[in-house]
């Protein structure tokens, strides 16, 4: 029995479907309201439903799986080449249907509600940090206009900001002085909000054995471990550690023709947030763990630029993470050092 494949273009209110009748070859296009989508598929035989990995896609994928359908999520950049005409809902649904037929197509793993919740905490924390950074820079710049030079560093600068305001008691107008004090209070509230998010991630970590194993890797902390578990989910969807590193954009871009291939800088494809966390962790390993760091890093530093070594260490961490999760093993520092020396 042949299984029907549906191309589903998601939207906030009106969904677009595209499928081909396997017996007659007739092409079908149908628009569905949001509330009628699940009812439509509840009355259908188990089938393959393809969607772009966009907003609400993981929710609909979980709901359709409950109805017995197989769901395949495709990254938007892999669907775009199959749009034949002008971009509209019908053309997008047809492109999704066309893309899912390709035997070498890559699919996005469907995330659980718990995974999406943890990723939401990460997104909230990331935005709070951006707002805090902007606020600190603004206060520093405004006080500098009145010749108050705060020391470098967020914590040192905020610690001396109240004293700087007191010294400028006569130079600042009351309305500006009161507003700046309110901004400092808002920064304290932002610090409390960020700490609260990190506390929730710490509580979730205690029940996740995989997170605890990842945190044993040098350079992998609470944020990196929880973000990887929440983003990737089933690591076995990657065939190798290099494929996982490529998913994070930590492998060289290739440019070549006529059998000659040139390796360029890292591709920077994939999840920017995960890649940033790994590179920051790798920088800590390279810069600060001088006594206990792997001799492989010292050899690499002797012949390659510093940032290249940091990215190489991040790539190595990504491969180690893949190995620990796929093989369900603990991190062995001695084994890693011996393997690197070899």
mmCIF file of C-alpha atoms in Angstrom:
data_model
loop_
_atom_site.group_PDB
_atom_site.id
_atom_site.type_symbol
_atom_site.label_atom_id
_atom_site.label_comp_id
_atom_site.label_asym_id
_atom_site.label_seq_id
_atom_site.Cartn_x
_atom_site.Cartn_y
_atom_site.Cartn_z
ATOM 1 C CA UNK A 1 0.000 0.000 0.000
ATOM 2 C CA UNK A 2 1.405 3.355 -1.049
ATOM 3 C CA UNK A 3 1.457 6.096 1.566
ATOM 4 C CA UNK A 4 0.201 9.537 0.614
ATOM 5 C CA UNK A 5 2.628 12.423 1.100
ATOM 6 C CA UNK A 6 1.322 15.865 2.032
ATOM 7 C CA UNK A 7 3.118 19.170 1.715
ATOM 8 C CA UNK A 8 1.839 21.513 4.441
ATOM 9 C CA UNK A 9 2.606 25.228 4.448
ATOM 10 C CA UNK A 10 1.959 26.592 7.944
ATOM 11 C CA UNK A 11 0.566 30.007 8.777
ATOM 12 C CA UNK A 12 -1.144 31.751 11.677
ATOM 13 C CA UNK A 13 -4.698 31.367 10.367
ATOM 14 C CA UNK A 14 -4.905 29.645 6.962
ATOM 15 C CA UNK A 15 -2.865 26.518 6.128
ATOM 16 C CA UNK A 16 -2.158 25.349 2.578
ATOM 17 C CA UNK A 17 -2.026 21.650 1.625
ATOM 18 C CA UNK A 18 -0.600 20.012 -1.484
ATOM 19 C CA UNK A 19 -0.752 16.284 -2.291
ATOM 20 C CA UNK A 20 -1.073 13.877 -5.209
ATOM 21 C CA UNK A 21 -3.575 11.035 -5.346
ATOM 22 C CA UNK A 22 -1.449 7.887 -5.591
ATOM 23 C CA UNK A 23 -4.061 5.998 -7.646
ATOM 24 C CA UNK A 24 -5.178 8.600 -10.187
ATOM 25 C CA UNK A 25 -2.195 10.992 -10.159
ATOM 26 C CA UNK A 26 -4.568 13.921 -9.588
ATOM 27 C CA UNK A 27 -2.977 16.953 -7.916
ATOM 28 C CA UNK A 28 -4.900 18.357 -4.944
ATOM 29 C CA UNK A 29 -4.596 21.782 -3.341
ATOM 30 C CA UNK A 30 -6.605 22.714 -0.303
ATOM 31 C CA UNK A 31 -6.780 25.599 2.166
ATOM 32 C CA UNK A 32 -7.632 24.848 5.778
ATOM 33 C CA UNK A 33 -8.399 27.065 8.722
ATOM 34 C CA UNK A 34 -6.249 26.552 11.781
ATOM 35 C CA UNK A 35 -9.037 24.873 13.770
ATOM 36 C CA UNK A 36 -9.837 22.453 10.916
ATOM 37 C CA UNK A 37 -6.298 21.140 10.340
ATOM 38 C CA UNK A 38 -6.289 18.342 12.929
ATOM 39 C CA UNK A 39 -9.834 17.331 12.004
ATOM 40 C CA UNK A 40 -8.746 16.912 8.377
ATOM 41 C CA UNK A 41 -5.816 14.632 9.224
ATOM 42 C CA UNK A 42 -7.812 12.717 11.855
ATOM 43 C CA UNK A 43 -9.998 11.423 9.040
ATOM 44 C CA UNK A 44 -7.054 10.387 6.851
ATOM 45 C CA UNK A 45 -5.066 7.195 6.668
ATOM 46 C CA UNK A 46 -1.564 7.326 8.234
ATOM 47 C CA UNK A 47 0.580 9.335 5.840
ATOM 48 C CA UNK A 48 3.726 11.425 5.520
ATOM 49 C CA UNK A 49 3.264 15.116 6.357
ATOM 50 C CA UNK A 50 6.111 17.442 5.388
ATOM 51 C CA UNK A 51 6.462 20.967 6.778
ATOM 52 C CA UNK A 52 9.048 23.712 6.941
ATOM 53 C CA UNK A 53 10.800 23.950 10.308
ATOM 54 C CA UNK A 54 9.276 27.320 11.153
ATOM 55 C CA UNK A 55 7.211 28.840 13.941
ATOM 56 C CA UNK A 56 4.718 26.368 15.519
ATOM 57 C CA UNK A 57 6.040 23.534 13.309
ATOM 58 C CA UNK A 58 7.133 21.419 16.287
ATOM 59 C CA UNK A 59 3.714 21.825 17.933
ATOM 60 C CA UNK A 60 1.852 20.673 14.819
ATOM 61 C CA UNK A 61 4.358 17.837 14.347
ATOM 62 C CA UNK A 62 3.632 16.507 17.840
ATOM 63 C CA UNK A 63 -0.123 16.745 17.287
ATOM 64 C CA UNK A 64 0.018 15.000 13.905
ATOM 65 C CA UNK A 65 2.168 12.229 15.349
ATOM 66 C CA UNK A 66 -0.534 11.584 17.928
ATOM 67 C CA UNK A 67 -2.902 10.933 15.011
ATOM 68 C CA UNK A 68 -0.547 8.281 13.620
ATOM 69 C CA UNK A 69 1.087 10.300 10.834
ATOM 70 C CA UNK A 70 4.798 10.457 10.069
ATOM 71 C CA UNK A 71 6.071 14.036 10.203
ATOM 72 C CA UNK A 72 9.149 15.339 8.413
ATOM 73 C CA UNK A 73 10.426 18.851 9.072
ATOM 74 C CA UNK A 74 12.620 20.482 6.434
ATOM 75 C CA UNK A 75 14.793 23.557 6.894
ATOM 76 C CA UNK A 76 13.463 26.514 4.900
ATOM 77 C CA UNK A 77 16.672 26.937 2.860
ATOM 78 C CA UNK A 78 16.242 23.406 1.480
ATOM 79 C CA UNK A 79 12.679 24.134 0.337
ATOM 80 C CA UNK A 80 13.347 27.440 -1.420
ATOM 81 C CA UNK A 81 15.049 25.938 -4.551
ATOM 82 C CA UNK A 82 11.879 23.945 -5.328
ATOM 83 C CA UNK A 83 9.574 26.992 -5.529
ATOM 84 C CA UNK A 84 8.815 27.055 -9.254
ATOM 85 C CA UNK A 85 6.948 30.348 -9.611
ATOM 86 C CA UNK A 86 6.279 33.421 -7.536
ATOM 87 C CA UNK A 87 6.237 32.830 -3.819
ATOM 88 C CA UNK A 88 2.780 32.183 -2.401
ATOM 89 C CA UNK A 89 1.170 29.636 -0.093
ATOM 90 C CA UNK A 90 0.249 27.194 -2.852
ATOM 91 C CA UNK A 91 3.727 27.347 -4.409
ATOM 92 C CA UNK A 92 5.338 26.863 -0.995
ATOM 93 C CA UNK A 93 3.206 23.811 -0.218
ATOM 94 C CA UNK A 94 4.075 22.310 -3.604
ATOM 95 C CA UNK A 95 7.774 23.009 -3.010
ATOM 96 C CA UNK A 96 7.609 21.283 0.376
ATOM 97 C CA UNK A 97 5.923 18.273 -1.230
ATOM 98 C CA UNK A 98 8.612 18.204 -3.916
ATOM 99 C CA UNK A 99 11.504 18.584 -1.460
ATOM 100 C CA UNK A 100 10.419 15.748 0.828
ATOM 101 C CA UNK A 101 10.568 13.298 -2.112
ATOM 102 C CA UNK A 102 14.336 13.740 -2.463
ATOM 103 C CA UNK A 103 16.211 10.670 -1.174
ATOM 104 C CA UNK A 104 19.119 12.725 0.187
ATOM 105 C CA UNK A 105 16.995 15.378 1.931
ATOM 106 C CA UNK A 106 17.947 16.259 5.516
ATOM 107 C CA UNK A 107 15.238 16.564 8.130
ATOM 108 C CA UNK A 108 14.952 18.417 11.422
ATOM 109 C CA UNK A 109 14.225 16.363 14.534
ATOM 110 C CA UNK A 110 10.879 17.139 16.168
ATOM 111 C CA UNK A 111 11.341 18.737 19.585
ATOM 112 C CA UNK A 112 9.340 17.803 22.652
ATOM 113 C CA UNK A 113 7.500 20.320 24.808
ATOM 114 C CA UNK A 114 10.242 20.035 27.431
ATOM 115 C CA UNK A 115 12.950 20.788 24.877
ATOM 116 C CA UNK A 116 11.089 23.842 23.613
ATOM 117 C CA UNK A 117 10.576 25.057 27.179
ATOM 118 C CA UNK A 118 14.307 24.877 27.934
ATOM 119 C CA UNK A 119 15.162 26.621 24.666
ATOM 120 C CA UNK A 120 12.643 29.345 25.516
ATOM 121 C CA UNK A 121 14.475 29.950 28.798
ATOM 122 C CA UNK A 122 17.723 30.269 26.855
ATOM 123 C CA UNK A 123 16.153 32.769 24.447
ATOM 124 C CA UNK A 124 14.750 34.836 27.316
ATOM 125 C CA UNK A 125 18.126 34.874 29.081
ATOM 126 C CA UNK A 126 19.925 35.825 25.865
ATOM 127 C CA UNK A 127 17.594 38.783 25.306
ATOM 128 C CA UNK A 128 17.908 39.934 28.922
ATOM 129 C CA UNK A 129 21.687 39.950 28.593
ATOM 130 C CA UNK A 130 21.471 42.023 25.407
ATOM 131 C CA UNK A 131 19.211 44.535 27.132
ATOM 132 C CA UNK A 132 21.541 44.662 30.151
ATOM 133 C CA UNK A 133 24.574 45.248 27.939
ATOM 134 C CA UNK A 134 22.847 48.085 26.088
ATOM 135 C CA UNK A 135 21.740 49.651 29.370
ATOM 136 C CA UNK A 136 25.228 49.497 30.890
ATOM 137 C CA UNK A 137 26.818 51.007 27.777
ATOM 138 C CA UNK A 138 24.276 53.812 27.724
ATOM 139 C CA UNK A 139 24.845 54.704 31.377
ATOM 140 C CA UNK A 140 28.604 54.630 30.859
ATOM 141 C CA UNK A 141 28.314 56.931 27.836
ATOM 142 C CA UNK A 142 25.937 59.379 29.494
ATOM 143 C CA UNK A 143 28.110 59.721 32.591
ATOM 144 C CA UNK A 144 31.171 60.168 30.397
ATOM 145 C CA UNK A 145 29.479 63.242 28.903
ATOM 146 C CA UNK A 146 29.838 64.762 32.391
ATOM 147 C CA UNK A 147 33.474 63.590 32.720
ATOM 148 C CA UNK A 148 32.730 60.554 34.907
ATOM 149 C CA UNK A 149 35.001 57.732 33.709
ATOM 150 C CA UNK A 150 33.731 54.370 34.969
ATOM 151 C CA UNK A 151 36.240 51.477 35.047
ATOM 152 C CA UNK A 152 36.131 48.785 32.384
ATOM 153 C CA UNK A 153 33.989 45.757 33.065
ATOM 154 C CA UNK A 154 30.291 45.548 33.808
ATOM 155 C CA UNK A 155 30.518 44.639 37.483
ATOM 156 C CA UNK A 156 33.259 47.154 38.325
ATOM 157 C CA UNK A 157 31.513 49.889 36.378
ATOM 158 C CA UNK A 158 28.141 49.332 38.055
ATOM 159 C CA UNK A 159 29.785 49.161 41.462
ATOM 160 C CA UNK A 160 31.221 52.656 41.059
ATOM 161 C CA UNK A 161 28.246 54.162 39.209
ATOM 162 C CA UNK A 162 26.408 55.284 42.422
ATOM 163 C CA UNK A 163 29.557 57.041 43.684
ATOM 164 C CA UNK A 164 29.971 58.732 40.305
ATOM 165 C CA UNK A 165 26.391 60.008 40.517
ATOM 166 C CA UNK A 166 27.060 61.329 44.010
ATOM 167 C CA UNK A 167 30.179 63.156 42.813
ATOM 168 C CA UNK A 168 28.140 64.746 40.021
ATOM 169 C CA UNK A 169 25.441 65.942 42.406
ATOM 170 C CA UNK A 170 25.974 69.563 41.405
ATOM 171 C CA UNK A 171 26.665 68.944 37.726
ATOM 172 C CA UNK A 172 23.587 66.873 36.920
ATOM 173 C CA UNK A 173 20.061 68.177 36.857
ATOM 174 C CA UNK A 174 17.687 66.494 39.331
ATOM 175 C CA UNK A 175 15.575 64.963 36.556
ATOM 176 C CA UNK A 176 18.599 63.308 34.898
ATOM 177 C CA UNK A 177 20.035 62.166 38.216
ATOM 178 C CA UNK A 178 16.774 60.532 39.259
ATOM 179 C CA UNK A 179 16.376 58.880 35.848
ATOM 180 C CA UNK A 180 19.899 57.428 35.971
ATOM 181 C CA UNK A 181 19.244 56.033 39.437
ATOM 182 C CA UNK A 182 16.096 54.406 38.091
ATOM 183 C CA UNK A 183 18.167 52.867 35.286
ATOM 184 C CA UNK A 184 20.590 51.436 37.837
ATOM 185 C CA UNK A 185 17.651 49.950 39.697
ATOM 186 C CA UNK A 186 16.415 48.417 36.462
ATOM 187 C CA UNK A 187 19.840 46.846 35.946
ATOM 188 C CA UNK A 188 19.607 45.227 39.365
ATOM 189 C CA UNK A 189 16.215 43.846 38.381
ATOM 190 C CA UNK A 190 17.671 42.496 35.124
ATOM 191 C CA UNK A 191 20.451 40.779 37.074
ATOM 192 C CA UNK A 192 17.821 39.171 39.297
ATOM 193 C CA UNK A 193 15.818 37.992 36.261
ATOM 194 C CA UNK A 194 18.908 36.467 34.624
ATOM 195 C CA UNK A 195 19.861 34.715 37.865
ATOM 196 C CA UNK A 196 16.310 33.366 38.151
ATOM 197 C CA UNK A 197 16.473 31.851 34.642
ATOM 198 C CA UNK A 198 19.828 30.252 35.418
ATOM 199 C CA UNK A 199 18.396 28.861 38.657
ATOM 200 C CA UNK A 200 15.563 27.206 36.717
ATOM 201 C CA UNK A 201 18.076 25.676 34.288
ATOM 202 C CA UNK A 202 20.089 24.369 37.255
ATOM 203 C CA UNK A 203 17.014 22.725 38.745
ATOM 204 C CA UNK A 204 16.185 21.077 35.402
ATOM 205 C CA UNK A 205 19.793 19.873 35.066
ATOM 206 C CA UNK A 206 19.557 17.774 38.238
ATOM 207 C CA UNK A 207 17.098 15.409 36.611
ATOM 208 C CA UNK A 208 19.057 15.091 33.352
ATOM 209 C CA UNK A 209 21.820 12.508 33.468
ATOM 210 C CA UNK A 210 23.035 13.431 29.970
ATOM 211 C CA UNK A 211 23.537 17.050 30.983
ATOM 212 C CA UNK A 212 25.662 16.003 33.949
ATOM 213 C CA UNK A 213 27.864 13.866 31.694
ATOM 214 C CA UNK A 214 28.366 16.699 29.207
ATOM 215 C CA UNK A 215 29.365 19.140 31.942
ATOM 216 C CA UNK A 216 32.371 16.922 32.722
ATOM 217 C CA UNK A 217 33.912 18.009 29.388
ATOM 218 C CA UNK A 218 36.338 20.958 29.826
ATOM 219 C CA UNK A 219 34.719 24.109 28.462
ATOM 220 C CA UNK A 220 31.144 22.769 28.658
ATOM 221 C CA UNK A 221 29.072 24.407 31.376
ATOM 222 C CA UNK A 222 25.442 24.588 32.385
ATOM 223 C CA UNK A 223 24.304 26.751 29.465
ATOM 224 C CA UNK A 224 26.099 24.757 26.767
ATOM 225 C CA UNK A 225 25.013 21.356 28.092
ATOM 226 C CA UNK A 226 21.344 22.256 28.550
ATOM 227 C CA UNK A 227 21.181 24.060 25.184
ATOM 228 C CA UNK A 228 22.648 21.066 23.341
ATOM 229 C CA UNK A 229 20.276 18.561 24.947
ATOM 230 C CA UNK A 230 17.282 20.816 24.269
ATOM 231 C CA UNK A 231 18.295 21.630 20.686
ATOM 232 C CA UNK A 232 19.534 18.297 19.394
ATOM 233 C CA UNK A 233 17.488 15.783 21.353
ATOM 234 C CA UNK A 234 18.377 12.518 19.606
ATOM 235 C CA UNK A 235 22.089 12.740 18.768
ATOM 236 C CA UNK A 236 21.934 9.508 16.735
ATOM 237 C CA UNK A 237 20.338 11.514 13.934
ATOM 238 C CA UNK A 238 23.916 12.616 13.141
ATOM 239 C CA UNK A 239 26.021 9.907 11.529
ATOM 240 C CA UNK A 240 29.323 11.122 12.977
ATOM 241 C CA UNK A 241 30.908 13.738 15.197
ATOM 242 C CA UNK A 242 32.031 15.654 12.144
ATOM 243 C CA UNK A 243 28.469 15.837 10.858
ATOM 244 C CA UNK A 244 27.399 17.300 14.209
ATOM 245 C CA UNK A 245 30.258 19.825 14.014
ATOM 246 C CA UNK A 246 29.126 20.698 10.474
ATOM 247 C CA UNK A 247 25.582 21.179 11.794
ATOM 248 C CA UNK A 248 27.032 23.798 14.163
ATOM 249 C CA UNK A 249 29.055 25.516 11.433
ATOM 250 C CA UNK A 250 32.428 24.569 12.951
ATOM 251 C CA UNK A 251 33.945 22.997 9.829
ATOM 252 C CA UNK A 252 35.687 24.761 6.903
ATOM 253 C CA UNK A 253 33.783 26.009 3.899
ATOM 254 C CA UNK A 254 34.829 24.364 0.648
ATOM 255 C CA UNK A 255 35.407 26.055 -2.672
ATOM 256 C CA UNK A 256 36.732 24.153 -5.622
ATOM 257 C CA UNK A 257 36.417 23.055 -9.203
ATOM 258 C CA UNK A 258 38.215 20.672 -11.538
ATOM 259 C CA UNK A 259 39.090 18.330 -8.697
ATOM 260 C CA UNK A 260 40.940 21.014 -6.707
ATOM 261 C CA UNK A 261 39.258 21.955 -3.417
ATOM 262 C CA UNK A 262 40.248 24.919 -1.233
ATOM 263 C CA UNK A 263 39.336 25.002 2.459
ATOM 264 C CA UNK A 264 38.247 28.426 3.681
ATOM 265 C CA UNK A 265 37.084 29.727 7.066
ATOM 266 C CA UNK A 266 34.381 27.996 9.092
ATOM 267 C CA UNK A 267 30.986 27.848 7.426
ATOM 268 C CA UNK A 268 29.067 29.508 10.327
ATOM 269 C CA UNK A 269 25.965 27.590 9.285
ATOM 270 C CA UNK A 270 23.470 26.085 11.672
ATOM 271 C CA UNK A 271 22.664 27.179 15.199
ATOM 272 C CA UNK A 272 24.495 30.442 15.971
ATOM 273 C CA UNK A 273 23.702 30.294 19.685
ATOM 274 C CA UNK A 274 25.174 26.808 20.186
ATOM 275 C CA UNK A 275 28.226 27.671 18.129
ATOM 276 C CA UNK A 276 28.846 30.797 20.224
ATOM 277 C CA UNK A 277 28.564 28.850 23.479
ATOM 278 C CA UNK A 278 31.047 26.228 22.305
ATOM 279 C CA UNK A 279 33.542 28.810 21.062
ATOM 280 C CA UNK A 280 33.338 30.776 24.325
ATOM 281 C CA UNK A 281 33.904 27.557 26.259
ATOM 282 C CA UNK A 282 36.825 26.625 24.011
ATOM 283 C CA UNK A 283 38.371 30.057 24.560
ATOM 284 C CA UNK A 284 38.281 29.457 28.313
ATOM 285 C CA UNK A 285 40.074 26.133 27.855
ATOM 286 C CA UNK A 286 42.751 27.646 25.604
ATOM 287 C CA UNK A 287 43.328 30.836 27.608
ATOM 288 C CA UNK A 288 42.948 29.869 31.246
ATOM 289 C CA UNK A 289 43.484 26.147 31.699
ATOM 290 C CA UNK A 290 47.194 26.442 31.008
ATOM 291 C CA UNK A 291 48.431 23.945 33.627
ATOM 292 C CA UNK A 292 45.916 21.187 32.928
ATOM 293 C CA UNK A 293 45.122 21.744 29.267
ATOM 294 C CA UNK A 294 45.750 19.178 26.589
ATOM 295 C CA UNK A 295 49.292 19.212 25.054
ATOM 296 C CA UNK A 296 47.571 19.075 21.674
ATOM 297 C CA UNK A 297 46.506 22.713 22.212
ATOM 298 C CA UNK A 298 50.090 23.844 22.921
ATOM 299 C CA UNK A 299 51.358 22.164 19.769
ATOM 300 C CA UNK A 300 48.615 23.807 17.732
ATOM 301 C CA UNK A 301 49.307 27.234 19.252
ATOM 302 C CA UNK A 302 52.935 26.985 18.175
ATOM 303 C CA UNK A 303 51.998 26.890 14.499
ATOM 304 C CA UNK A 304 48.500 28.350 14.121
ATOM 305 C CA UNK A 305 46.816 31.687 15.047
ATOM 306 C CA UNK A 306 45.082 31.892 18.413
ATOM 307 C CA UNK A 307 41.500 32.119 17.097
ATOM 308 C CA UNK A 308 42.067 29.160 14.784
ATOM 309 C CA UNK A 309 43.093 27.089 17.806
ATOM 310 C CA UNK A 310 39.976 28.214 19.703
ATOM 311 C CA UNK A 311 37.698 27.098 16.858
ATOM 312 C CA UNK A 312 39.606 23.818 16.537
ATOM 313 C CA UNK A 313 39.057 23.207 20.251
ATOM 314 C CA UNK A 314 35.337 23.998 19.837
ATOM 315 C CA UNK A 315 35.192 21.474 16.978
ATOM 316 C CA UNK A 316 36.889 18.899 19.188
ATOM 317 C CA UNK A 317 34.372 19.585 21.984
ATOM 318 C CA UNK A 318 31.467 19.097 19.542
ATOM 319 C CA UNK A 319 32.841 15.714 18.447
ATOM 320 C CA UNK A 320 33.352 14.684 22.084
ATOM 321 C CA UNK A 321 29.759 15.657 22.887
ATOM 322 C CA UNK A 322 28.517 13.540 19.983
ATOM 323 C CA UNK A 323 30.558 10.536 21.137
ATOM 324 C CA UNK A 324 29.356 10.752 24.754
ATOM 325 C CA UNK A 325 25.682 10.991 23.814
ATOM 326 C CA UNK A 326 25.708 8.371 21.051
ATOM 327 C CA UNK A 327 27.808 5.809 22.934
ATOM 328 C CA UNK A 328 26.241 6.684 26.315
ATOM 329 C CA UNK A 329 29.615 6.883 28.049
ATOM 330 C CA UNK A 330 31.336 9.101 30.623
ATOM 331 C CA UNK A 331 34.046 11.619 29.761
ATOM 332 C CA UNK A 332 37.538 10.237 30.374
ATOM 333 C CA UNK A 333 40.140 13.004 30.504
ATOM 334 C CA UNK A 334 43.081 10.574 30.424
ATOM 335 C CA UNK A 335 41.731 8.771 27.355
ATOM 336 C CA UNK A 336 41.180 12.107 25.580
ATOM 337 C CA UNK A 337 44.757 13.232 26.348
ATOM 338 C CA UNK A 338 46.269 9.961 25.113
ATOM 339 C CA UNK A 339 44.194 10.029 21.918
ATOM 340 C CA UNK A 340 45.200 13.642 21.220
ATOM 341 C CA UNK A 341 48.905 12.870 21.783
ATOM 342 C CA UNK A 342 48.683 9.980 19.345
#
